[in-house]
Coordinates of C-alpha atoms in Angstrom, one line a residue:
Chain A
M1 CA 0.0 0.0 0.0
D2 CA 1.3 3.1 -0.8
F3 CA 0.1 5.0 2.0
K4 CA 0.7 8.6 1.0
L5 CA -1.4 8.1 -1.3
E6 CA -4.3 6.1 0.5
L7 CA -4.2 9.2 3.0
T8 CA -5.0 11.7 0.3
K9 CA -7.7 9.7 -1.2
K10 CA -9.3 9.5 2.2
I11 CA -9.1 13.1 2.8
N12 CA -10.4 13.3 -0.7
E13 CA -13.1 11.3 -0.3
F14 CA -14.0 13.0 3.4
E15 CA -13.9 16.3 2.1
N16 CA -16.2 15.7 -0.7
K17 CA -18.6 14.1 1.5
M18 CA -18.4 16.6 4.3
K19 CA -20.0 19.4 1.8
E20 CA -23.6 17.4 1.9
Y21 CA -23.3 18.6 5.6
L22 CA -22.3 22.3 5.5
P23 CA -25.1 25.2 6.2
E24 CA -26.3 26.8 2.7
E25 CA -24.7 30.3 3.3
T26 CA -28.0 32.1 3.7
G27 CA -30.8 33.4 5.8
Y28 CA -30.6 35.9 8.6
Q29 CA -27.4 33.9 10.2
K30 CA -25.4 33.5 6.9
T31 CA -22.3 35.3 8.3
I32 CA -22.5 32.2 10.9
F33 CA -22.5 29.5 8.1
Q34 CA -19.6 31.8 6.6
A35 CA -17.7 31.5 9.4
M36 CA -18.4 28.1 10.0
N37 CA -17.5 27.0 6.7
Y38 CA -14.6 29.0 6.4
S39 CA -12.8 27.3 9.2
L40 CA -14.4 23.5 8.2
N41 CA -13.0 24.3 4.7
A42 CA -9.6 25.7 5.5
G43 CA -7.9 22.2 5.0
G44 CA -6.1 20.2 7.9
K45 CA -5.1 17.0 8.1
R46 CA -8.7 15.5 8.9
L47 CA -7.1 12.8 10.9
R48 CA -9.8 12.5 13.4
P49 CA -12.7 11.8 10.5
I50 CA -10.4 9.3 9.4
L51 CA -9.5 7.2 12.5
L52 CA -13.4 7.1 13.3
M53 CA -13.8 5.8 9.7
E54 CA -11.1 3.5 10.1
S55 CA -12.2 2.4 13.1
Y56 CA -15.6 1.5 12.0
K57 CA -14.4 -0.7 8.9
I58 CA -11.7 -2.3 11.1
C59 CA -14.8 -3.5 13.2
G60 CA -16.9 -5.1 10.2
G61 CA -18.7 -1.8 8.7
N62 CA -19.2 -1.8 5.6
D63 CA -21.9 1.2 5.1
N64 CA -21.6 4.8 5.4
N65 CA -23.3 5.0 9.3
Y66 CA -20.3 6.2 10.2
F67 CA -20.2 9.3 8.1
P68 CA -22.2 12.1 10.1
Y69 CA -20.1 11.0 13.0
S70 CA -16.8 11.6 11.1
V71 CA -18.4 15.3 10.0
A72 CA -19.2 16.0 13.3
I73 CA -16.1 15.1 14.9
E74 CA -14.2 17.3 12.8
M75 CA -16.6 20.1 13.4
I76 CA -15.9 20.0 17.5
H77 CA -12.2 19.5 16.3
T78 CA -12.5 22.7 14.1
Y79 CA -14.6 24.6 17.1
S80 CA -11.5 24.1 19.6
L81 CA -9.0 25.6 17.1
I82 CA -11.8 28.7 16.5
H83 CA -12.1 29.4 20.1
D84 CA -8.2 28.5 21.1
D85 CA -6.9 30.9 18.4
L86 CA -8.6 33.9 20.0
P87 CA -6.9 36.9 21.9
A88 CA -8.1 35.5 25.1
L89 CA -6.3 32.6 24.7
D90 CA -3.3 32.2 21.8
N91 CA -4.3 34.8 20.3
D92 CA -3.4 33.3 17.5
D93 CA -3.3 35.0 13.6
L94 CA -2.3 31.9 11.1
R95 CA -3.7 28.4 11.1
R96 CA -3.5 26.4 8.0
G97 CA -1.4 29.1 6.6
K98 CA -4.8 31.2 6.7
Q99 CA -6.0 33.8 8.6
T100 CA -7.5 32.7 12.0
N101 CA -11.7 32.7 12.1
H102 CA -11.7 35.5 14.0
K103 CA -9.4 37.4 12.0
V104 CA -11.7 37.3 9.5
F105 CA -15.1 37.3 11.0
G106 CA -14.4 39.2 13.8
E107 CA -13.9 37.7 17.8
A108 CA -18.0 37.9 18.5
M109 CA -18.7 35.9 15.1
A110 CA -15.4 33.7 16.0
I111 CA -17.3 32.9 19.6
L112 CA -20.4 31.9 17.8
A113 CA -19.1 30.0 15.4
G114 CA -17.0 27.8 17.7
D115 CA -20.5 27.3 19.7
A116 CA -22.1 26.6 16.4
L117 CA -20.1 24.0 15.3
L118 CA -20.0 22.1 18.7
S119 CA -23.7 22.7 18.6
H120 CA -24.5 21.4 15.2
A121 CA -22.0 18.3 15.8
F122 CA -24.4 16.8 18.2
Q123 CA -27.4 18.2 15.8
I124 CA -26.1 16.0 13.3
M125 CA -24.8 12.9 15.4
L126 CA -28.2 13.0 16.7
G127 CA -30.3 13.3 13.8
A128 CA -28.3 10.3 12.3
G129 CA -29.4 8.2 15.7
M130 CA -33.1 9.0 15.4
N131 CA -32.8 7.4 11.7
T132 CA -30.7 3.6 12.5
N133 CA -31.6 0.6 13.2
Y134 CA -29.3 1.0 16.6
P135 CA -30.4 3.5 18.9
D136 CA -28.5 2.2 21.7
R137 CA -25.0 2.0 19.0
A138 CA -25.9 5.6 18.2
L139 CA -26.3 7.1 22.0
N140 CA -23.5 5.0 22.9
A141 CA -20.9 6.3 20.3
T142 CA -22.3 10.4 20.1
Y143 CA -21.8 10.1 24.4
E144 CA -18.0 8.8 24.0
I145 CA -17.5 12.1 21.6
S146 CA -19.3 14.3 24.3
K147 CA -17.0 12.5 26.9
G148 CA -13.5 13.0 24.8
A149 CA -14.9 17.3 24.0
G150 CA -15.7 17.5 27.5
I151 CA -14.6 18.3 31.1
Y152 CA -12.9 15.2 31.7
G153 CA -11.5 15.4 28.2
M154 CA -10.4 18.1 25.6
I155 CA -11.8 21.1 27.9
A156 CA -10.1 19.9 30.9
G157 CA -6.8 19.5 28.4
Q158 CA -7.3 22.9 27.6
V159 CA -8.0 24.5 30.8
A160 CA -4.9 23.1 32.8
D161 CA -3.0 24.3 29.3
V162 CA -4.3 27.7 29.6
E163 CA -3.3 28.1 33.3
S164 CA 0.4 26.7 32.7
E165 CA 1.2 29.2 30.5
G166 CA 4.5 30.5 31.8
K167 CA 4.6 28.4 34.4
K168 CA 7.2 24.9 34.5
I169 CA 4.9 22.6 35.2
D170 CA 5.8 18.8 35.6
K171 CA 5.9 15.6 33.5
E172 CA 2.6 14.3 35.2
K173 CA 0.7 17.7 34.6
L174 CA 1.8 17.6 31.2
D175 CA 0.6 14.8 30.1
F176 CA -2.7 15.0 32.1
I177 CA -2.9 18.0 29.3
H178 CA -1.6 15.9 26.6
I179 CA -3.6 13.3 27.0
N180 CA -7.1 15.4 27.7
K181 CA -6.4 18.0 25.0
T182 CA -5.2 15.6 21.8
A183 CA -5.6 12.2 22.9
A184 CA -9.2 12.3 24.6
M185 CA -10.6 13.4 21.4
I186 CA -8.5 10.4 18.8
I187 CA -9.4 7.7 21.6
A188 CA -13.5 8.9 21.1
C189 CA -12.9 8.7 17.5
M190 CA -11.5 5.2 17.8
R191 CA -14.5 4.0 20.3
S192 CA -17.4 5.8 18.8
G193 CA -16.5 4.0 15.3
A194 CA -16.2 0.9 16.5
I195 CA -19.2 0.9 19.0
L196 CA -21.4 1.9 15.5
A197 CA -19.8 -1.0 13.8
G198 CA -20.7 -3.5 17.1
A199 CA -17.5 -4.3 18.2
S200 CA -16.3 -7.1 20.6
E201 CA -15.5 -5.4 23.9
E202 CA -11.6 -6.8 23.3
K203 CA -11.4 -4.8 19.8
L204 CA -13.0 -1.9 21.6
N205 CA -10.7 -2.2 23.9
A206 CA -7.5 -2.7 21.7
L207 CA -8.5 0.5 19.9
T208 CA -8.6 2.7 23.0
V209 CA -5.3 2.0 23.8
Y210 CA -4.1 2.7 20.1
G211 CA -5.8 5.5 20.5
K212 CA -4.3 6.9 23.7
K213 CA -0.8 5.9 22.2
I214 CA -0.9 7.9 19.0
G215 CA -3.1 11.1 20.2
L216 CA 0.0 11.5 23.4
A217 CA 2.9 10.5 20.3
F218 CA 1.1 13.1 18.2
Q219 CA 1.1 15.5 20.9
I220 CA 4.8 15.3 21.4
I221 CA 5.8 15.3 18.1
D222 CA 3.9 18.3 17.8
D223 CA 6.2 20.1 21.0
I224 CA 9.2 19.2 18.7
L225 CA 8.0 19.9 15.3
D226 CA 7.2 23.6 17.4
I227 CA 10.5 23.9 17.9
E228 CA 12.0 21.7 14.6
G229 CA 9.4 22.5 12.0
D230 CA 9.2 24.5 8.9
E231 CA 6.8 27.1 9.2
I232 CA 6.1 27.3 6.0
I233 CA 5.0 23.3 5.5
M234 CA 3.6 23.7 9.0
G235 CA 1.3 26.7 7.7
K236 CA 1.4 28.2 11.1
K237 CA 4.3 30.1 13.1
T238 CA 6.8 28.2 14.7
G239 CA 8.9 28.8 18.3
S240 CA 5.9 29.7 19.8
D241 CA 6.4 27.6 22.8
L242 CA 9.9 28.4 23.3
E243 CA 9.1 31.9 23.1
N244 CA 5.8 31.7 25.7
N245 CA 8.5 29.6 28.0
K246 CA 5.8 26.6 27.8
S247 CA 6.3 23.7 29.1
T248 CA 6.7 20.7 26.9
Y249 CA 8.0 17.3 26.0
P250 CA 11.0 18.7 24.7
A251 CA 11.3 21.1 27.5
I252 CA 11.1 18.9 30.2
L253 CA 13.1 16.2 28.8
G254 CA 15.4 17.1 26.2
M255 CA 14.7 16.6 22.4
K256 CA 16.5 12.7 22.3
E257 CA 14.4 11.9 25.5
S258 CA 10.9 13.2 23.9
K259 CA 11.9 11.6 20.7
K260 CA 12.3 8.2 22.2
I261 CA 9.4 8.8 23.8
A262 CA 7.6 9.1 20.8
G263 CA 8.9 6.4 18.9
E264 CA 7.8 3.9 22.1
L265 CA 4.3 4.7 21.7
I266 CA 4.1 4.5 18.6
K267 CA 5.6 0.9 18.8
E268 CA 3.0 0.3 21.4
S269 CA -0.1 1.5 19.7
K270 CA 0.8 -0.6 16.5
D271 CA 1.1 -3.4 19.0
A272 CA -2.7 -3.3 20.2
L273 CA -3.7 -3.9 17.3
K274 CA -2.7 -6.9 17.4
V275 CA -5.8 -9.0 18.0
F276 CA -7.0 -8.0 14.6
N277 CA -6.5 -10.5 12.1
G278 CA -5.9 -8.9 9.2
D279 CA -6.6 -4.9 7.9
T280 CA -4.7 -3.1 9.8
E281 CA -2.7 -2.1 7.5
F282 CA -3.5 1.3 7.0
L283 CA -3.4 1.8 10.9
L284 CA -0.3 0.6 11.2
S285 CA 1.1 3.2 8.9
L286 CA -0.8 6.3 10.2
A287 CA 1.1 5.5 13.4
D288 CA 4.0 5.7 11.4
Y289 CA 3.4 8.4 9.7
I290 CA 2.3 10.0 13.2
M291 CA 6.1 9.9 13.8
S292 CA 7.5 11.1 10.4
R293 CA 5.0 13.6 9.7
S294 CA 6.5 17.6 9.2
N295 CA 3.5 19.4 9.7
Chain B
M1 CA -53.5 27.4 43.9
D2 CA -50.8 29.9 45.0
F3 CA -48.8 30.5 41.8
K4 CA -45.9 32.2 43.3
L5 CA -45.5 29.4 46.0
E6 CA -46.2 26.7 43.9
L7 CA -42.9 28.4 41.6
T8 CA -40.6 28.5 44.1
K9 CA -41.2 25.2 45.4
K10 CA -40.2 24.0 42.1
I11 CA -37.4 26.2 41.9
N12 CA -35.7 25.0 45.0
E13 CA -36.6 21.5 44.1
F14 CA -34.8 21.9 40.9
E15 CA -32.0 23.5 42.7
N16 CA -31.6 20.9 45.2
K17 CA -31.2 18.2 42.9
M18 CA -29.7 20.0 40.0
K19 CA -26.5 19.9 42.8
E20 CA -25.8 16.5 42.1
Y21 CA -25.0 17.1 38.4
L22 CA -22.6 19.3 39.0
P23 CA -19.1 18.9 39.0
E24 CA -16.8 18.0 42.0
E25 CA -14.7 20.8 42.5
T26 CA -11.0 19.2 42.1
G27 CA -8.6 18.1 39.5
Y28 CA -6.1 20.1 37.4
Q29 CA -9.1 21.1 35.7
K30 CA -10.7 22.7 38.8
T31 CA -11.1 26.6 37.5
I32 CA -13.2 25.7 34.7
F33 CA -15.4 23.2 37.2
Q34 CA -15.7 26.6 39.7
A35 CA -16.4 28.7 36.4
M36 CA -19.3 26.5 35.8
N37 CA -20.8 26.4 38.8
Y38 CA -20.1 30.1 39.5
S39 CA -22.5 31.2 36.8
L40 CA -24.8 27.8 37.1
N41 CA -25.7 28.7 41.6
A42 CA -25.9 32.5 40.2
G43 CA -29.8 32.2 40.6
G44 CA -31.7 33.1 37.2
K45 CA -35.6 32.0 37.2
R46 CA -34.9 28.2 36.3
L47 CA -37.8 28.8 33.9
R48 CA -36.4 26.1 30.9
P49 CA -36.0 23.5 33.7
I50 CA -39.4 23.8 35.0
L51 CA -40.8 24.4 31.4
L52 CA -39.9 20.7 30.7
M53 CA -40.9 19.3 33.8
E54 CA -44.0 20.5 33.5
S55 CA -44.1 19.5 30.3
Y56 CA -42.6 16.0 31.2
K57 CA -45.7 15.7 33.7
I58 CA -48.7 16.9 31.9
C59 CA -48.3 14.5 29.0
G60 CA -48.0 11.4 31.8
G61 CA -44.7 11.5 32.9
N62 CA -44.6 10.2 36.5
D63 CA -40.7 9.5 37.5
N64 CA -37.6 11.6 37.6
N65 CA -36.5 10.7 33.8
Y66 CA -36.9 14.1 32.7
F67 CA -34.5 15.5 35.1
P68 CA -31.1 14.8 33.3
Y69 CA -32.7 17.0 30.2
S70 CA -33.6 19.3 32.6
V71 CA -30.0 20.6 34.2
A72 CA -29.0 20.2 30.8
I73 CA -31.4 22.5 29.5
E74 CA -30.5 25.1 32.4
M75 CA -26.7 24.4 31.8
I76 CA -27.3 25.2 27.6
H77 CA -28.8 28.4 29.0
T78 CA -26.3 29.1 31.2
Y79 CA -23.4 28.4 28.3
S80 CA -25.1 31.2 26.2
L81 CA -25.1 33.9 29.0
I82 CA -21.9 33.9 29.6
H83 CA -20.6 34.0 26.0
D84 CA -23.3 36.7 25.4
D85 CA -22.1 39.1 28.1
L86 CA -18.7 38.7 26.6
P87 CA -16.6 41.6 26.1
A88 CA -16.4 40.9 22.1
L89 CA -20.4 40.4 22.5
D90 CA -22.6 42.6 25.1
N91 CA -19.9 43.6 27.6
D92 CA -21.8 43.4 30.3
D93 CA -20.9 43.6 34.1
L94 CA -23.7 42.2 35.7
R95 CA -26.4 39.2 35.6
R96 CA -28.1 38.5 38.2
G97 CA -27.1 40.5 40.4
K98 CA -24.0 39.5 40.3
Q99 CA -20.7 39.9 38.5
T100 CA -20.8 38.0 35.2
N101 CA -18.2 34.9 34.4
H102 CA -15.4 36.5 33.1
K103 CA -15.4 39.2 35.0
V104 CA -14.8 36.9 38.3
F105 CA -12.5 34.3 35.9
G106 CA -11.3 36.0 33.1
E107 CA -12.3 36.1 29.5
A108 CA -10.4 32.5 28.2
M109 CA -11.7 31.0 31.2
A110 CA -15.2 32.3 30.5
I111 CA -14.7 31.2 26.9
L112 CA -14.0 27.6 28.3
A113 CA -16.6 27.6 31.0
G114 CA -19.5 28.3 28.1
D115 CA -17.9 25.7 26.2
A116 CA -17.7 23.6 29.1
L117 CA -21.5 23.5 29.9
L118 CA -22.2 23.2 26.6
S119 CA -20.5 19.9 26.2
H120 CA -21.3 19.0 29.4
A121 CA -25.2 19.3 28.9
F122 CA -25.1 16.8 26.2
Q123 CA -22.9 14.8 28.3
I124 CA -25.3 14.3 30.7
M125 CA -28.3 13.8 28.6
L126 CA -26.7 10.6 26.5
G127 CA -25.2 9.1 29.9
A128 CA -29.2 9.2 30.5
G129 CA -30.2 8.2 27.2
M130 CA -27.8 5.5 27.5
N131 CA -29.7 3.8 31.0
T132 CA -33.2 4.2 29.4
N133 CA -36.0 1.9 28.2
Y134 CA -36.9 4.1 25.6
P135 CA -33.4 4.9 23.6
D136 CA -36.0 6.4 20.7
R137 CA -37.5 8.8 22.7
A138 CA -33.9 9.6 24.4
L139 CA -32.2 10.9 20.9
N140 CA -35.4 12.8 19.7
A141 CA -35.4 14.4 22.8
T142 CA -31.6 15.2 22.6
Y143 CA -32.4 16.1 19.0
E144 CA -35.0 18.6 20.0
I145 CA -32.4 20.4 22.0
S146 CA -30.0 20.1 19.8
K147 CA -32.1 22.0 17.2
G148 CA -33.1 24.7 19.8
A149 CA -29.7 25.5 20.6
G150 CA -28.4 25.6 17.2
I151 CA -27.6 27.3 14.2
Y152 CA -31.3 27.4 13.1
G153 CA -32.5 28.2 16.8
M154 CA -30.8 29.7 19.4
I155 CA -27.6 30.8 18.0
A156 CA -29.4 32.2 14.7
G157 CA -31.1 34.5 16.5
Q158 CA -27.6 35.4 18.6
V159 CA -26.1 35.9 15.0
A160 CA -29.0 38.0 13.8
D161 CA -29.5 40.3 17.3
V162 CA -25.8 41.0 17.2
E163 CA -25.0 42.0 13.4
S164 CA -28.0 44.1 14.4
E165 CA -26.5 46.1 16.9
G166 CA -26.7 50.1 16.3
K167 CA -28.8 49.2 12.6
K168 CA -32.7 49.9 12.4
I169 CA -34.3 46.8 11.6
D170 CA -37.7 46.0 10.1
K171 CA -39.9 44.1 12.5
E172 CA -39.7 40.5 10.4
K173 CA -36.3 40.6 11.3
L174 CA -37.0 41.5 14.7
D175 CA -39.2 38.4 15.1
F176 CA -36.8 36.2 13.4
I177 CA -34.6 37.1 16.6
H178 CA -36.9 36.9 19.6
I179 CA -38.3 33.6 18.0
N180 CA -34.5 32.1 17.6
K181 CA -32.7 33.7 20.1
T182 CA -35.5 33.2 23.2
A183 CA -38.7 30.8 21.9
A184 CA -36.5 28.4 20.0
M185 CA -35.1 26.9 23.7
I186 CA -38.4 27.4 25.3
I187 CA -40.1 24.9 22.4
A188 CA -37.3 22.8 22.8
C189 CA -38.3 22.0 26.4
M190 CA -41.6 21.7 25.6
R191 CA -40.8 18.8 23.0
S192 CA -38.3 17.3 24.8
G193 CA -40.5 17.0 28.1
A194 CA -43.5 15.8 25.8
I195 CA -41.0 13.6 23.5
L196 CA -39.3 11.5 26.8
A197 CA -43.0 10.9 28.2
G198 CA -44.4 9.2 25.1
A199 CA -46.7 12.5 24.0
S200 CA -49.2 11.9 21.2
E201 CA -48.5 14.1 17.8
E202 CA -51.3 16.3 19.4
K203 CA -49.8 16.9 22.6
L204 CA -46.7 17.6 21.2
N205 CA -48.2 20.3 18.4
A206 CA -50.3 21.8 21.2
L207 CA -46.8 22.5 23.5
T208 CA -44.9 23.6 20.3
V209 CA -47.2 26.5 20.0
Y210 CA -47.3 27.2 23.7
G211 CA -43.6 27.1 23.7
K212 CA -43.7 29.6 20.8
K213 CA -46.1 31.8 21.6
I214 CA -44.9 32.3 25.8
G215 CA -41.0 32.5 24.3
L216 CA -42.0 35.6 21.9
A217 CA -44.0 37.1 24.7
F218 CA -41.1 36.5 27.1
Q219 CA -38.4 38.4 24.6
I220 CA -41.0 41.6 23.9
I221 CA -41.8 41.7 28.0
D222 CA -37.9 42.0 28.0
D223 CA -37.8 44.7 25.8
I224 CA -40.2 46.2 27.6
L225 CA -38.3 45.9 31.2
D226 CA -35.3 47.1 29.6
I227 CA -37.1 50.4 29.4
E228 CA -39.8 50.5 32.4
G229 CA -38.2 47.8 34.4
D230 CA -36.0 48.6 38.3
E231 CA -32.4 47.3 37.8
I232 CA -32.3 46.4 41.4
I233 CA -35.2 44.0 41.1
M234 CA -34.2 42.5 37.9
G235 CA -30.3 42.4 38.7
K236 CA -29.0 44.1 35.5
K237 CA -28.7 47.1 34.0
T238 CA -31.8 48.6 32.3
G239 CA -31.7 51.0 29.1
S240 CA -29.1 49.7 27.6
D241 CA -31.5 49.2 24.8
L242 CA -32.1 52.5 24.0
E243 CA -28.3 53.1 24.8
N244 CA -27.5 51.0 22.4
N245 CA -30.1 52.2 20.2
K246 CA -31.3 48.4 19.3
S247 CA -34.3 48.2 17.6
T248 CA -36.9 46.1 19.8
Y249 CA -40.7 45.7 20.1
P250 CA -41.4 49.3 21.7
A251 CA -38.9 51.2 20.2
I252 CA -40.3 49.6 16.5
L253 CA -44.3 49.3 17.6
G254 CA -44.4 51.4 20.5
M255 CA -44.9 50.7 24.2
K256 CA -48.8 50.2 24.0
E257 CA -49.0 48.3 20.8
S258 CA -45.8 46.2 22.3
K259 CA -48.1 45.3 25.6
K260 CA -51.2 44.3 23.5
I261 CA -49.3 42.3 21.3
A262 CA -47.7 40.5 24.5
G263 CA -51.3 40.0 25.7
E264 CA -52.7 38.7 22.6
L265 CA -49.7 35.8 22.4
I266 CA -50.4 35.2 26.3
K267 CA -54.0 34.5 25.8
E268 CA -53.2 32.1 22.6
S269 CA -50.4 29.8 24.7
K270 CA -53.2 29.3 26.9
D271 CA -55.7 28.2 24.0
A272 CA -53.0 26.2 22.7
L273 CA -53.6 23.7 26.0
K274 CA -57.4 23.3 25.9
V275 CA -56.6 19.3 24.0
F276 CA -55.4 18.7 27.8
N277 CA -58.1 17.9 30.2
G278 CA -57.2 19.5 33.3
D279 CA -53.8 19.4 34.7
T280 CA -53.0 22.7 32.9
E281 CA -53.2 25.2 35.7
F282 CA -49.3 25.4 36.2
L283 CA -48.5 26.1 32.7
L284 CA -51.7 28.6 32.6
S285 CA -50.9 31.2 35.4
L286 CA -47.0 30.6 34.0
A287 CA -48.4 31.8 31.3
D288 CA -49.9 35.0 33.2
Y289 CA -47.4 35.5 35.2
I290 CA -44.7 35.7 32.1
M291 CA -46.9 38.5 31.4
S292 CA -47.0 40.3 34.8
R293 CA -43.4 39.5 35.8
S294 CA -41.3 42.4 36.8
N295 CA -38.0 40.7 36.4

């Protein structure tokens, strides 16, 4: 398998189908639709929706019932970036090589666009759940996503991150931030995809471990790229962690040790998939890709 | 029935039971729990959770299964107020006689507290849905709330409102704002309560009409109180609509006509309940209370 080609194919497929879920830019609330669509269409790795899809398929799902959840998870991810970029938080001007949402639409509209994406994500999932033969699975999968995005998941990490700015923190707190801010939503992708497909407990657990390990590795690589990465390839400013005196893996453990830990996490993520017979090629390559990514 | 006494009893009952759903203020994300609880505990009319409960009961619900939804709807209402009060939006310092969330916790935390309340509301409802014998009703009721809060509901009204600031708008647009910003969530309360109780289509429709009419009346009275209300009783600044040159019912149609329309809406809301046999006393009195309220 040519992984890069396969990944690009999946990204294109996702983005094409996602269009059907974007609000039409009309009506008195037109601006909010424009603001939502602007950030949803601004590219990105589409890692989360693809993980959800792969999890669904690897657990035996062979239709498109997972798709609304893929779109929803990308909406939730996008809302978190829009709010994260706001002046009161990270105050970033650039995201994925484009102006951040509040730079284009203003702060009020960016706050509302984040709120809108979060609400609409649930509306899409619940609407899908009302039209399925498996309401229990739908409730369970949507619950996993709400949990990953919530106050014991992504928001917990975000809060601890905001409060740690400019402070020295220890590895325990840094892991709390990374696991919640990034891994929680990736775990939610893996689990909700698996649940929708009716996976066994064993497979569900394996995918949870995979998600946690690649999620944490992903964030460590993010920290590393903020030091070693190329601004043009990444589409955003690098060096800001150092500038802001931010506690990161490289800052706490050094570059060499950070890379070693990321490598071990990737290996462990791949090991977790051994309970599956075949079909894991894409997820295995994806783990390696996270390790070697340059943006 | 002594309506005021009955209402106070229901408010106390709700606030006592709500406590079980509030996050414990501990852990690395402690501040967000404090910020959420601060605004949830800041009082308020608790109109939405009480409407949801009444709708459930009037449709035959005789257990506490509605309760998580009542808490969730109050969380969503509270999130919308926190974000609405932010400097980038209404820039309000006072809410319910207390400092607004961002005044106490700062802008970053107030943005995140709103996000947290919205996410957690869904987590609570979905968690309840996973533990019910009626997953279809749970999905349907939660969907109604997502719709009322979403881009074709509350957020639509909010966006149109923000964009109309300082501009002359016509009655059509003002009705769009009022119906979406306020009535949509009140309709969602009525509908979700009814759906959870397994109401007939006829009763569901009647409660939808009731919700729409009292929701619109509620907002017209809000406009009126901003001119005629007492700051101390209301716990917030009055006169800001005039100051901000805001288009309101009194501004567009005059005070007398506005009061007449509100009165008609209240009458129509009560008429809609005629399909019920008995049991409507509280909702009828509540409609009158909305008309005569002073805060």
